[in-house]
Amino acid sequence: MKKTFGFLLTLLSILIFSQAKSVKKLPVKTTPKTAVKKVSTPKPNPDLVRINEEVPVLIPQKKDDLFGYINQKGKFIIQPQYHIAVFFAEDCNLLNSPNEKIRKFGTKEYATVEKDMISYRINQAGKRVYQYKNSDLGKCTSEYKQQQYQAYILNGFYGIIEPAKFVNAADYRDYQIYPQYQYLHIMEGDDVSNPMIVASHNDKFGVIDVNNKVIIPFEYSNIKRNFSWKLGKMFEVTKDGKNYYYIDSKNKAY
């Protein structure tokens, strides 16, 4: 009996040992790590520096009868190559184009230039991204802003009146600015209650406001009456009657 019991015990030990050897460890599956892509923020262009927040980053500039664009430090960023160059600004004809794909070129991120009688839109790197086509032009829907003030001539001199309040031309108190200038022109802008006014005094041009405060001193032979103030908050001026350049509202030249 003892022998039988010993035999069974030995057989059981062999079975347990053989089962333990047959058990294999399964390899642990490792999930590969997904690489997280870092979104790189584009570095600002050091050439498109803003010194004056009131004026554009890029300013049209003429050199050797051709226009390019300078930055606020006076460095040419887009080399002179165009016969016409205007400020980077919206073009409502393109913004309202029947061709939806080119409406983006009507935003203020682009500027209109002309070379060899062909008009383009360029980006701030100077790349031509669109060539104008008549079929692409839509209708501008911007509302006309009625000017609050207007020029008034009395005895050959120019002044400023507010038509809504002006009653008696013989009463100096009815004038916003009593006629005293050789010439006045109210520049178009967004703020009709405080427009910039190109004025001429003693054969020189300057800029005043509606309170007759001198904004730009009377030292120029001419100041163009164009959209430079509306589009770029700048004035296009000349001292010799030939070479025009831009100044800001503090009379800083660019």
mmCIF file of N, CA, C and O in Angstrom, residues 49 70 155:
data_model
loop_
_atom_site.group_PDB
_atom_site.id
_atom_site.type_symbol
_atom_site.label_atom_id
_atom_site.label_comp_id
_atom_site.label_asym_id
_atom_site.label_seq_id
_atom_site.Cartn_x
_atom_site.Cartn_y
_atom_site.Cartn_z
ATOM 1 N N VAL A 49 7.683 95.570 -40.026
ATOM 2 C CA VAL A 49 7.662 96.105 -38.661
ATOM 3 C C VAL A 49 6.698 97.287 -38.577
ATOM 4 O O VAL A 49 6.553 98.065 -39.521
ATOM 5 N N ILE A 70 7.745 100.334 -49.623
ATOM 6 C CA ILE A 70 8.715 100.367 -48.538
ATOM 7 C C ILE A 70 8.017 100.013 -47.229
ATOM 8 O O ILE A 70 6.791 100.114 -47.107
ATOM 9 N N ASN A 155 -16.228 136.210 -50.872
ATOM 10 C CA ASN A 155 -15.274 137.242 -51.318
ATOM 11 C C ASN A 155 -13.956 136.659 -51.809
ATOM 12 O O ASN A 155 -12.873 137.200 -51.581
#
